[in-house]
Amino acid sequence: METLPKVSQHAQETHQIMENELDDKQDGKLPAEEQGVANEALTDQNVMAGEALDRRNIWEPSVYYALGNESFYIAGHDISIRESMDTFGALIWPGGIALSQFLENNQQQLNLMDKAVLEIGAGTGLLSIVASLLGAWVTATDLPDILSNLTFNLLRNTRGRCRYTPQVSALTWAQHLQRDFPYPAFHYDYVLASDVVYPHGSINELLETMQHFCRPGSRTTLLWANKIRFQSDLKFTESFESSFNTALLAELPQQEVRIYKATAKE
């Protein structure tokens, strides 16, 4: 029997969990407020899974996993990205493409040459690759199970092309930040993030991580691009804007993507 990709499986598993919780509600076990949260989480997970499957609808899933390749021409180079249906983090999302193109087209405004750049939630590595091609010294971070494909894409697209070899490091948001990335030993000119706000249950941890790297006195600039999908995107944007000095650099209505620039409040 053919196995569904894990993204789809995850949506189905979430659906079953939510159905069980709704059954509990009918039995008087789940408060009405929690029922609303469960319904919202189920809807958001299904939207993300559907978007992922729509982008890869030409794939034929194997028993284990399905792989695909996306090609781009950015920063004067052909870039080939290997994707996987294993997790949301192994797919290319609109925010990453939008911010990559924005960096290429606005090099005078945002000059990455010889700058230290950190990407959080790097996923497939497209944004880190583009930053490397634009002359930055890049550290790409994500969860441990994402790093293998991330490293593969970085090496394939930057070897012999860049001033600096990009680095890869594991980073779980809000965990061991001071131990693994102590300030000011780990200081970055730019922190990049794209499409990192989605139904993963770590929104507060994401904001804490951004604040760790973009803190008062650091002179670090945070660039965040995100497709607006859910109410949670808008809620996070409110917290983001209240936590940093922010400016909307670009809004792409067709892609439903916004690109923000942020610095720490002194």
PDB file of C-alpha atoms in Angstrom:
ATOM      1  CA  MET A   1       0.000   0.000   0.000  1.00  0.00           C
ATOM      2  CA  GLU A   2       1.366   3.416  -0.947  1.00  0.00           C
ATOM      3  CA  THR A   3       2.349   5.617   2.002  1.00  0.00           C
ATOM      4  CA  LEU A   4       1.300   9.274   2.041  1.00  0.00           C
ATOM      5  CA  PRO A   5       3.969  11.966   2.406  1.00  0.00           C
ATOM      6  CA  LYS A   6       4.616  12.875   6.035  1.00  0.00           C
ATOM      7  CA  VAL A   7       3.217  16.387   5.599  1.00  0.00           C
ATOM      8  CA  SER A   8      -0.095  14.861   4.586  1.00  0.00           C
ATOM      9  CA  GLN A   9       0.189  12.242   7.311  1.00  0.00           C
ATOM     10  CA  HIS A  10       0.786  14.971   9.876  1.00  0.00           C
ATOM     11  CA  ALA A  11      -2.388  16.752   8.818  1.00  0.00           C
ATOM     12  CA  GLN A  12      -4.345  13.517   9.081  1.00  0.00           C
ATOM     13  CA  GLU A  13      -2.903  12.768  12.522  1.00  0.00           C
ATOM     14  CA  THR A  14      -3.739  16.293  13.672  1.00  0.00           C
ATOM     15  CA  HIS A  15      -7.260  15.872  12.291  1.00  0.00           C
ATOM     16  CA  GLN A  16      -7.735  12.682  14.298  1.00  0.00           C
ATOM     17  CA  ILE A  17      -6.473  14.337  17.490  1.00  0.00           C
ATOM     18  CA  MET A  18      -8.834  17.249  16.996  1.00  0.00           C
ATOM     19  CA  GLU A  19     -11.753  14.925  16.279  1.00  0.00           C
ATOM     20  CA  ASN A  20     -11.061  13.122  19.544  1.00  0.00           C
ATOM     21  CA  GLU A  21     -11.000  16.437  21.392  1.00  0.00           C
ATOM     22  CA  LEU A  22     -14.281  17.463  19.784  1.00  0.00           C
ATOM     23  CA  ASP A  23     -15.785  14.157  20.871  1.00  0.00           C
ATOM     24  CA  ASP A  24     -14.638  14.993  24.388  1.00  0.00           C
ATOM     25  CA  LYS A  25     -16.393  18.332  24.073  1.00  0.00           C
ATOM     26  CA  GLN A  26     -19.620  16.586  23.182  1.00  0.00           C
ATOM     27  CA  ASP A  27     -19.142  14.459  26.284  1.00  0.00           C
ATOM     28  CA  GLY A  28     -18.652  17.612  28.350  1.00  0.00           C
ATOM     29  CA  LYS A  29     -14.898  17.075  28.799  1.00  0.00           C
ATOM     30  CA  LEU A  30     -13.435  19.938  26.745  1.00  0.00           C
ATOM     31  CA  PRO A  31     -14.160  23.615  27.510  1.00  0.00           C
ATOM     32  CA  ALA A  32     -15.738  25.614  24.701  1.00  0.00           C
ATOM     33  CA  GLU A  33     -12.686  27.920  24.439  1.00  0.00           C
ATOM     34  CA  GLU A  34     -10.373  24.953  23.934  1.00  0.00           C
ATOM     35  CA  GLN A  35     -12.751  23.562  21.315  1.00  0.00           C
ATOM     36  CA  GLY A  36     -12.337  26.789  19.335  1.00  0.00           C
ATOM     37  CA  VAL A  37      -8.547  26.540  19.553  1.00  0.00           C
ATOM     38  CA  ALA A  38      -8.688  22.914  18.407  1.00  0.00           C
ATOM     39  CA  ASN A  39     -10.859  23.815  15.420  1.00  0.00           C
ATOM     40  CA  GLU A  40      -8.526  26.662  14.427  1.00  0.00           C
ATOM     41  CA  ALA A  41      -5.408  24.500  14.729  1.00  0.00           C
ATOM     42  CA  LEU A  42      -7.012  21.758  12.623  1.00  0.00           C
ATOM     43  CA  THR A  43      -7.969  24.226   9.903  1.00  0.00           C
ATOM     44  CA  ASP A  44      -4.519  25.839   9.825  1.00  0.00           C
ATOM     45  CA  GLN A  45      -2.697  22.506   9.654  1.00  0.00           C
ATOM     46  CA  ASN A  46      -4.896  21.344   6.800  1.00  0.00           C
ATOM     47  CA  VAL A  47      -4.311  24.599   4.893  1.00  0.00           C
ATOM     48  CA  MET A  48      -0.537  24.217   5.208  1.00  0.00           C
ATOM     49  CA  ALA A  49      -0.647  20.559   4.190  1.00  0.00           C
ATOM     50  CA  GLY A  50      -2.880  21.389   1.239  1.00  0.00           C
ATOM     51  CA  GLU A  51      -0.580  24.194   0.109  1.00  0.00           C
ATOM     52  CA  ALA A  52       2.393  21.850   0.332  1.00  0.00           C
ATOM     53  CA  LEU A  53       0.668  19.116  -1.651  1.00  0.00           C
ATOM     54  CA  ASP A  54      -0.601  21.565  -4.270  1.00  0.00           C
ATOM     55  CA  ARG A  55       2.973  22.744  -4.885  1.00  0.00           C
ATOM     56  CA  ARG A  56       4.172  19.176  -5.292  1.00  0.00           C
ATOM     57  CA  ASN A  57       1.106  17.670  -6.962  1.00  0.00           C
ATOM     58  CA  ILE A  58       3.224  16.328  -9.807  1.00  0.00           C
ATOM     59  CA  TRP A  59       5.156  14.097  -7.433  1.00  0.00           C
ATOM     60  CA  GLU A  60       4.369  10.441  -7.054  1.00  0.00           C
ATOM     61  CA  PRO A  61       5.101   9.626  -3.406  1.00  0.00           C
ATOM     62  CA  SER A  62       7.297   6.593  -2.806  1.00  0.00           C
ATOM     63  CA  VAL A  63       6.981   4.248   0.135  1.00  0.00           C
ATOM     64  CA  TYR A  64       9.482   6.353   2.076  1.00  0.00           C
ATOM     65  CA  TYR A  65       9.473   9.921   0.803  1.00  0.00           C
ATOM     66  CA  ALA A  66       9.234  12.032  -2.304  1.00  0.00           C
ATOM     67  CA  LEU A  67      11.851  14.458  -3.541  1.00  0.00           C
ATOM     68  CA  GLY A  68      11.570  17.300  -5.989  1.00  0.00           C
ATOM     69  CA  ASN A  69      13.814  20.007  -7.353  1.00  0.00           C
ATOM     70  CA  GLU A  70      13.104  23.690  -7.826  1.00  0.00           C
ATOM     71  CA  SER A  71      15.328  25.883  -9.991  1.00  0.00           C
ATOM     72  CA  PHE A  72      15.896  29.629  -9.686  1.00  0.00           C
ATOM     73  CA  TYR A  73      18.107  32.256 -11.244  1.00  0.00           C
ATOM     74  CA  ILE A  74      18.976  34.735  -8.501  1.00  0.00           C
ATOM     75  CA  ALA A  75      22.071  36.840  -7.778  1.00  0.00           C
ATOM     76  CA  GLY A  76      23.532  35.934 -11.169  1.00  0.00           C
ATOM     77  CA  HIS A  77      23.541  32.186 -10.576  1.00  0.00           C
ATOM     78  CA  ASP A  78      21.417  29.158 -11.323  1.00  0.00           C
ATOM     79  CA  ILE A  79      20.244  27.701  -8.021  1.00  0.00           C
ATOM     80  CA  SER A  80      18.890  24.173  -7.724  1.00  0.00           C
ATOM     81  CA  ILE A  81      17.044  23.290  -4.533  1.00  0.00           C
ATOM     82  CA  ARG A  82      16.216  19.764  -3.470  1.00  0.00           C
ATOM     83  CA  GLU A  83      12.940  19.603  -1.575  1.00  0.00           C
ATOM     84  CA  SER A  84      11.395  16.827   0.454  1.00  0.00           C
ATOM     85  CA  MET A  85       7.804  16.164   1.509  1.00  0.00           C
ATOM     86  CA  ASP A  86       9.015  14.883   4.885  1.00  0.00           C
ATOM     87  CA  THR A  87       8.369  18.160   6.747  1.00  0.00           C
ATOM     88  CA  PHE A  88       7.148  21.709   6.131  1.00  0.00           C
ATOM     89  CA  GLY A  89      10.769  22.787   6.702  1.00  0.00           C
ATOM     90  CA  ALA A  90      11.967  20.838   3.671  1.00  0.00           C
ATOM     91  CA  LEU A  91       9.834  22.796   1.203  1.00  0.00           C
ATOM     92  CA  ILE A  92      10.317  26.207  -0.409  1.00  0.00           C
ATOM     93  CA  TRP A  93       7.687  28.731   0.646  1.00  0.00           C
ATOM     94  CA  PRO A  94       6.729  32.057  -0.961  1.00  0.00           C
ATOM     95  CA  GLY A  95       8.351  34.224   1.723  1.00  0.00           C
ATOM     96  CA  GLY A  96      11.792  32.739   1.058  1.00  0.00           C
ATOM     97  CA  ILE A  97      11.544  33.386  -2.661  1.00  0.00           C
ATOM     98  CA  ALA A  98      10.261  36.928  -2.124  1.00  0.00           C
ATOM     99  CA  LEU A  99      12.997  37.886   0.342  1.00  0.00           C
ATOM    100  CA  SER A 100      15.697  36.296  -1.839  1.00  0.00           C
ATOM    101  CA  GLN A 101      14.598  38.372  -4.820  1.00  0.00           C
ATOM    102  CA  PHE A 102      14.276  41.474  -2.637  1.00  0.00           C
ATOM    103  CA  LEU A 103      17.889  41.102  -1.451  1.00  0.00           C
ATOM    104  CA  GLU A 104      19.081  40.743  -5.035  1.00  0.00           C
ATOM    105  CA  ASN A 105      17.153  43.793  -6.221  1.00  0.00           C
ATOM    106  CA  ASN A 106      18.025  46.089  -3.307  1.00  0.00           C
ATOM    107  CA  GLN A 107      21.739  45.591  -2.797  1.00  0.00           C
ATOM    108  CA  GLN A 108      22.425  49.292  -2.346  1.00  0.00           C
ATOM    109  CA  GLN A 109      19.832  49.522   0.410  1.00  0.00           C
ATOM    110  CA  LEU A 110      20.809  46.193   2.009  1.00  0.00           C
ATOM    111  CA  ASN A 111      24.460  45.487   1.247  1.00  0.00           C
ATOM    112  CA  LEU A 112      25.373  41.999   2.479  1.00  0.00           C
ATOM    113  CA  MET A 113      28.959  42.051   1.233  1.00  0.00           C
ATOM    114  CA  ASP A 114      31.275  40.864   4.045  1.00  0.00           C
ATOM    115  CA  LYS A 115      28.391  40.966   6.528  1.00  0.00           C
ATOM    116  CA  ALA A 116      27.722  38.300   9.158  1.00  0.00           C
ATOM    117  CA  VAL A 117      24.276  36.853   8.457  1.00  0.00           C
ATOM    118  CA  LEU A 118      22.214  34.356  10.430  1.00  0.00           C
ATOM    119  CA  GLU A 119      19.128  32.639   9.046  1.00  0.00           C
ATOM    120  CA  ILE A 120      16.664  31.079  11.481  1.00  0.00           C
ATOM    121  CA  GLY A 121      14.344  28.382  10.164  1.00  0.00           C
ATOM    122  CA  ALA A 122      16.480  28.061   7.031  1.00  0.00           C
ATOM    123  CA  GLY A 123      14.582  25.052   5.661  1.00  0.00           C
ATOM    124  CA  THR A 124      15.854  24.190   2.201  1.00  0.00           C
ATOM    125  CA  GLY A 125      18.498  26.939   2.329  1.00  0.00           C
ATOM    126  CA  LEU A 126      17.427  29.112  -0.613  1.00  0.00           C
ATOM    127  CA  LEU A 127      17.675  32.377   1.327  1.00  0.00           C
ATOM    128  CA  SER A 128      21.034  31.451   2.880  1.00  0.00           C
ATOM    129  CA  ILE A 129      22.351  30.500  -0.551  1.00  0.00           C
ATOM    130  CA  VAL A 130      21.339  33.864  -2.011  1.00  0.00           C
ATOM    131  CA  ALA A 131      22.897  35.734   0.928  1.00  0.00           C
ATOM    132  CA  SER A 132      26.120  33.773   0.405  1.00  0.00           C
ATOM    133  CA  LEU A 133      26.142  34.568  -3.307  1.00  0.00           C
ATOM    134  CA  LEU A 134      25.737  38.247  -2.403  1.00  0.00           C
ATOM    135  CA  GLY A 135      28.964  38.120  -0.391  1.00  0.00           C
ATOM    136  CA  ALA A 136      27.772  37.435   3.161  1.00  0.00           C
ATOM    137  CA  TRP A 137      29.298  35.142   5.754  1.00  0.00           C
ATOM    138  CA  VAL A 138      26.243  33.005   6.472  1.00  0.00           C
ATOM    139  CA  THR A 139      25.178  30.669   9.249  1.00  0.00           C
ATOM    140  CA  ALA A 140      22.031  28.721   8.379  1.00  0.00           C
ATOM    141  CA  THR A 141      20.104  27.190  11.275  1.00  0.00           C
ATOM    142  CA  ASP A 142      17.144  24.885  11.709  1.00  0.00           C
ATOM    143  CA  LEU A 143      15.987  21.843  13.633  1.00  0.00           C
ATOM    144  CA  PRO A 144      18.400  18.871  13.655  1.00  0.00           C
ATOM    145  CA  ASP A 145      16.279  16.720  11.308  1.00  0.00           C
ATOM    146  CA  ILE A 146      16.320  19.487   8.664  1.00  0.00           C
ATOM    147  CA  LEU A 147      20.100  19.926   8.547  1.00  0.00           C
ATOM    148  CA  SER A 148      21.006  17.096   6.174  1.00  0.00           C
ATOM    149  CA  ASN A 149      19.000  18.428   3.223  1.00  0.00           C
ATOM    150  CA  LEU A 150      19.892  22.007   4.163  1.00  0.00           C
ATOM    151  CA  THR A 151      23.617  21.203   4.082  1.00  0.00           C
ATOM    152  CA  PHE A 152      23.258  19.374   0.773  1.00  0.00           C
ATOM    153  CA  ASN A 153      21.601  22.373  -0.890  1.00  0.00           C
ATOM    154  CA  LEU A 154      24.073  24.874   0.535  1.00  0.00           C
ATOM    155  CA  LEU A 155      27.127  22.952  -0.612  1.00  0.00           C
ATOM    156  CA  ARG A 156      25.699  22.186  -4.045  1.00  0.00           C
ATOM    157  CA  ASN A 157      24.934  25.825  -4.780  1.00  0.00           C
ATOM    158  CA  THR A 158      27.769  27.738  -3.108  1.00  0.00           C
ATOM    159  CA  ARG A 159      30.930  25.680  -3.601  1.00  0.00           C
ATOM    160  CA  GLY A 160      33.399  27.700  -5.659  1.00  0.00           C
ATOM    161  CA  ARG A 161      30.956  30.605  -6.025  1.00  0.00           C
ATOM    162  CA  CYS A 162      31.173  32.492  -2.723  1.00  0.00           C
ATOM    163  CA  ARG A 163      33.635  34.540  -0.696  1.00  0.00           C
ATOM    164  CA  TYR A 164      32.746  32.546   2.422  1.00  0.00           C
ATOM    165  CA  THR A 165      31.679  28.958   2.913  1.00  0.00           C
ATOM    166  CA  PRO A 166      28.249  28.988   4.604  1.00  0.00           C
ATOM    167  CA  GLN A 167      27.975  27.297   7.980  1.00  0.00           C
ATOM    168  CA  VAL A 168      25.135  25.095   9.225  1.00  0.00           C
ATOM    169  CA  SER A 169      24.089  24.810  12.848  1.00  0.00           C
ATOM    170  CA  ALA A 170      21.227  23.247  14.802  1.00  0.00           C
ATOM    171  CA  LEU A 171      18.950  25.742  16.522  1.00  0.00           C
ATOM    172  CA  THR A 172      15.719  24.990  18.321  1.00  0.00           C
ATOM    173  CA  TRP A 173      13.985  28.267  19.020  1.00  0.00           C
ATOM    174  CA  ALA A 174      14.382  29.576  22.589  1.00  0.00           C
ATOM    175  CA  GLN A 175      16.440  26.560  23.664  1.00  0.00           C
ATOM    176  CA  HIS A 176      20.004  27.011  24.964  1.00  0.00           C
ATOM    177  CA  LEU A 177      20.409  30.315  23.140  1.00  0.00           C
ATOM    178  CA  GLN A 178      22.854  31.820  25.619  1.00  0.00           C
ATOM    179  CA  ARG A 179      24.816  28.573  25.796  1.00  0.00           C
ATOM    180  CA  ASP A 180      25.069  27.897  22.052  1.00  0.00           C
ATOM    181  CA  PHE A 181      24.908  31.469  20.687  1.00  0.00           C
ATOM    182  CA  PRO A 182      26.165  33.734  23.499  1.00  0.00           C
ATOM    183  CA  TYR A 183      26.137  37.460  22.853  1.00  0.00           C
ATOM    184  CA  PRO A 184      28.366  39.233  21.893  1.00  0.00           C
ATOM    185  CA  ALA A 185      30.560  36.310  20.814  1.00  0.00           C
ATOM    186  CA  PHE A 186      27.873  35.450  18.260  1.00  0.00           C
ATOM    187  CA  HIS A 187      26.923  38.779  16.744  1.00  0.00           C
ATOM    188  CA  TYR A 188      25.301  39.176  13.344  1.00  0.00           C
ATOM    189  CA  ASP A 189      24.772  42.181  11.117  1.00  0.00           C
ATOM    190  CA  TYR A 190      21.593  40.658   9.712  1.00  0.00           C
ATOM    191  CA  VAL A 191      19.148  38.002  10.875  1.00  0.00           C
ATOM    192  CA  LEU A 192      16.936  36.545   8.139  1.00  0.00           C
ATOM    193  CA  ALA A 193      13.642  34.713   8.577  1.00  0.00           C
ATOM    194  CA  SER A 194      11.055  33.719   5.985  1.00  0.00           C
ATOM    195  CA  ASP A 195       7.731  31.933   6.388  1.00  0.00           C
ATOM    196  CA  VAL A 196       8.602  30.911   9.927  1.00  0.00           C
ATOM    197  CA  VAL A 197       5.125  31.740  11.265  1.00  0.00           C
ATOM    198  CA  TYR A 198       2.789  28.808  10.676  1.00  0.00           C
ATOM    199  CA  PRO A 199       0.979  26.242  12.881  1.00  0.00           C
ATOM    200  CA  HIS A 200       4.000  24.861  14.717  1.00  0.00           C
ATOM    201  CA  GLY A 201       3.087  25.873  18.260  1.00  0.00           C
ATOM    202  CA  SER A 202       6.328  27.788  18.847  1.00  0.00           C
ATOM    203  CA  ILE A 203       5.310  31.378  18.139  1.00  0.00           C
ATOM    204  CA  ASN A 204       6.455  32.714  21.517  1.00  0.00           C
ATOM    205  CA  GLU A 205       9.741  30.829  21.188  1.00  0.00           C
ATOM    206  CA  LEU A 206      10.261  32.329  17.740  1.00  0.00           C
ATOM    207  CA  LEU A 207       9.855  35.868  19.089  1.00  0.00           C
ATOM    208  CA  GLU A 208      12.213  35.113  21.985  1.00  0.00           C
ATOM    209  CA  THR A 209      14.807  33.846  19.511  1.00  0.00           C
ATOM    210  CA  MET A 210      14.504  36.961  17.365  1.00  0.00           C
ATOM    211  CA  GLN A 211      14.952  39.112  20.467  1.00  0.00           C
ATOM    212  CA  HIS A 212      18.051  37.165  21.496  1.00  0.00           C
ATOM    213  CA  PHE A 213      19.841  37.908  18.234  1.00  0.00           C
ATOM    214  CA  CYS A 214      18.418  41.389  17.678  1.00  0.00           C
ATOM    215  CA  ARG A 215      18.925  43.080  21.030  1.00  0.00           C
ATOM    216  CA  PRO A 216      19.537  46.664  22.167  1.00  0.00           C
ATOM    217  CA  GLY A 217      23.037  47.821  21.311  1.00  0.00           C
ATOM    218  CA  SER A 218      23.641  45.021  18.810  1.00  0.00           C
ATOM    219  CA  ARG A 219      22.946  47.086  15.677  1.00  0.00           C
ATOM    220  CA  THR A 220      21.538  43.905  14.167  1.00  0.00           C
ATOM    221  CA  THR A 221      18.935  44.257  11.440  1.00  0.00           C
ATOM    222  CA  LEU A 222      16.205  41.638  11.268  1.00  0.00           C
ATOM    223  CA  LEU A 223      14.554  40.920   7.907  1.00  0.00           C
ATOM    224  CA  TRP A 224      11.354  38.878   8.077  1.00  0.00           C
ATOM    225  CA  ALA A 225       9.191  37.821   5.131  1.00  0.00           C
ATOM    226  CA  ASN A 226       5.917  35.985   5.594  1.00  0.00           C
ATOM    227  CA  LYS A 227       2.893  34.931   3.606  1.00  0.00           C
ATOM    228  CA  ILE A 228      -0.277  35.953   5.443  1.00  0.00           C
ATOM    229  CA  ARG A 229      -2.372  32.796   5.781  1.00  0.00           C
ATOM    230  CA  PHE A 230      -3.917  32.666   9.224  1.00  0.00           C
ATOM    231  CA  GLN A 231      -5.074  34.828  12.088  1.00  0.00           C
ATOM    232  CA  SER A 232      -1.931  33.683  13.910  1.00  0.00           C
ATOM    233  CA  ASP A 233       0.168  35.520  11.302  1.00  0.00           C
ATOM    234  CA  LEU A 234      -1.568  38.769  12.159  1.00  0.00           C
ATOM    235  CA  LYS A 235      -1.291  38.137  15.896  1.00  0.00           C
ATOM    236  CA  PHE A 236       2.427  37.463  15.586  1.00  0.00           C
ATOM    237  CA  THR A 237       2.855  40.587  13.471  1.00  0.00           C
ATOM    238  CA  GLU A 238       1.318  42.635  16.281  1.00  0.00           C
ATOM    239  CA  SER A 239       3.763  41.161  18.807  1.00  0.00           C
ATOM    240  CA  PHE A 240       6.644  41.633  16.354  1.00  0.00           C
ATOM    241  CA  GLU A 241       5.808  45.293  15.783  1.00  0.00           C
ATOM    242  CA  SER A 242       5.471  45.965  19.503  1.00  0.00           C
ATOM    243  CA  SER A 243       8.807  44.272  20.264  1.00  0.00           C
ATOM    244  CA  PHE A 244      10.970  45.985  17.615  1.00  0.00           C
ATOM    245  CA  ASN A 245      11.294  49.175  15.646  1.00  0.00           C
ATOM    246  CA  THR A 246       9.775  47.958  12.394  1.00  0.00           C
ATOM    247  CA  ALA A 247       9.275  49.125   8.829  1.00  0.00           C
ATOM    248  CA  LEU A 248       7.309  47.448   6.049  1.00  0.00           C
ATOM    249  CA  LEU A 249       9.826  47.201   3.206  1.00  0.00           C
ATOM    250  CA  ALA A 250       7.556  45.573   0.644  1.00  0.00           C
ATOM    251  CA  GLU A 251       4.069  44.149   0.276  1.00  0.00           C
ATOM    252  CA  LEU A 252       3.358  41.714  -2.545  1.00  0.00           C
ATOM    253  CA  PRO A 253      -0.431  41.352  -2.829  1.00  0.00           C
ATOM    254  CA  GLN A 254      -0.326  38.619  -5.453  1.00  0.00           C
ATOM    255  CA  GLN A 255       1.842  36.403  -3.253  1.00  0.00           C
ATOM    256  CA  GLU A 256       0.224  37.705  -0.045  1.00  0.00           C
ATOM    257  CA  VAL A 257       3.750  38.270   1.280  1.00  0.00           C
ATOM    258  CA  ARG A 258       4.997  41.095   3.456  1.00  0.00           C
ATOM    259  CA  ILE A 259       8.674  41.888   4.059  1.00  0.00           C
ATOM    260  CA  TYR A 260       9.611  43.680   7.274  1.00  0.00           C
ATOM    261  CA  LYS A 261      12.795  45.303   8.513  1.00  0.00           C
ATOM    262  CA  ALA A 262      13.302  45.495  12.271  1.00  0.00           C
ATOM    263  CA  THR A 263      15.840  46.729  14.806  1.00  0.00           C
ATOM    264  CA  ALA A 264      15.859  46.493  18.591  1.00  0.00           C
ATOM    265  CA  LYS A 265      14.171  49.145  20.666  1.00  0.00           C
ATOM    266  CA  GLU A 266      16.847  50.952  22.665  1.00  0.00           C
TER     267      GLU A 266
END
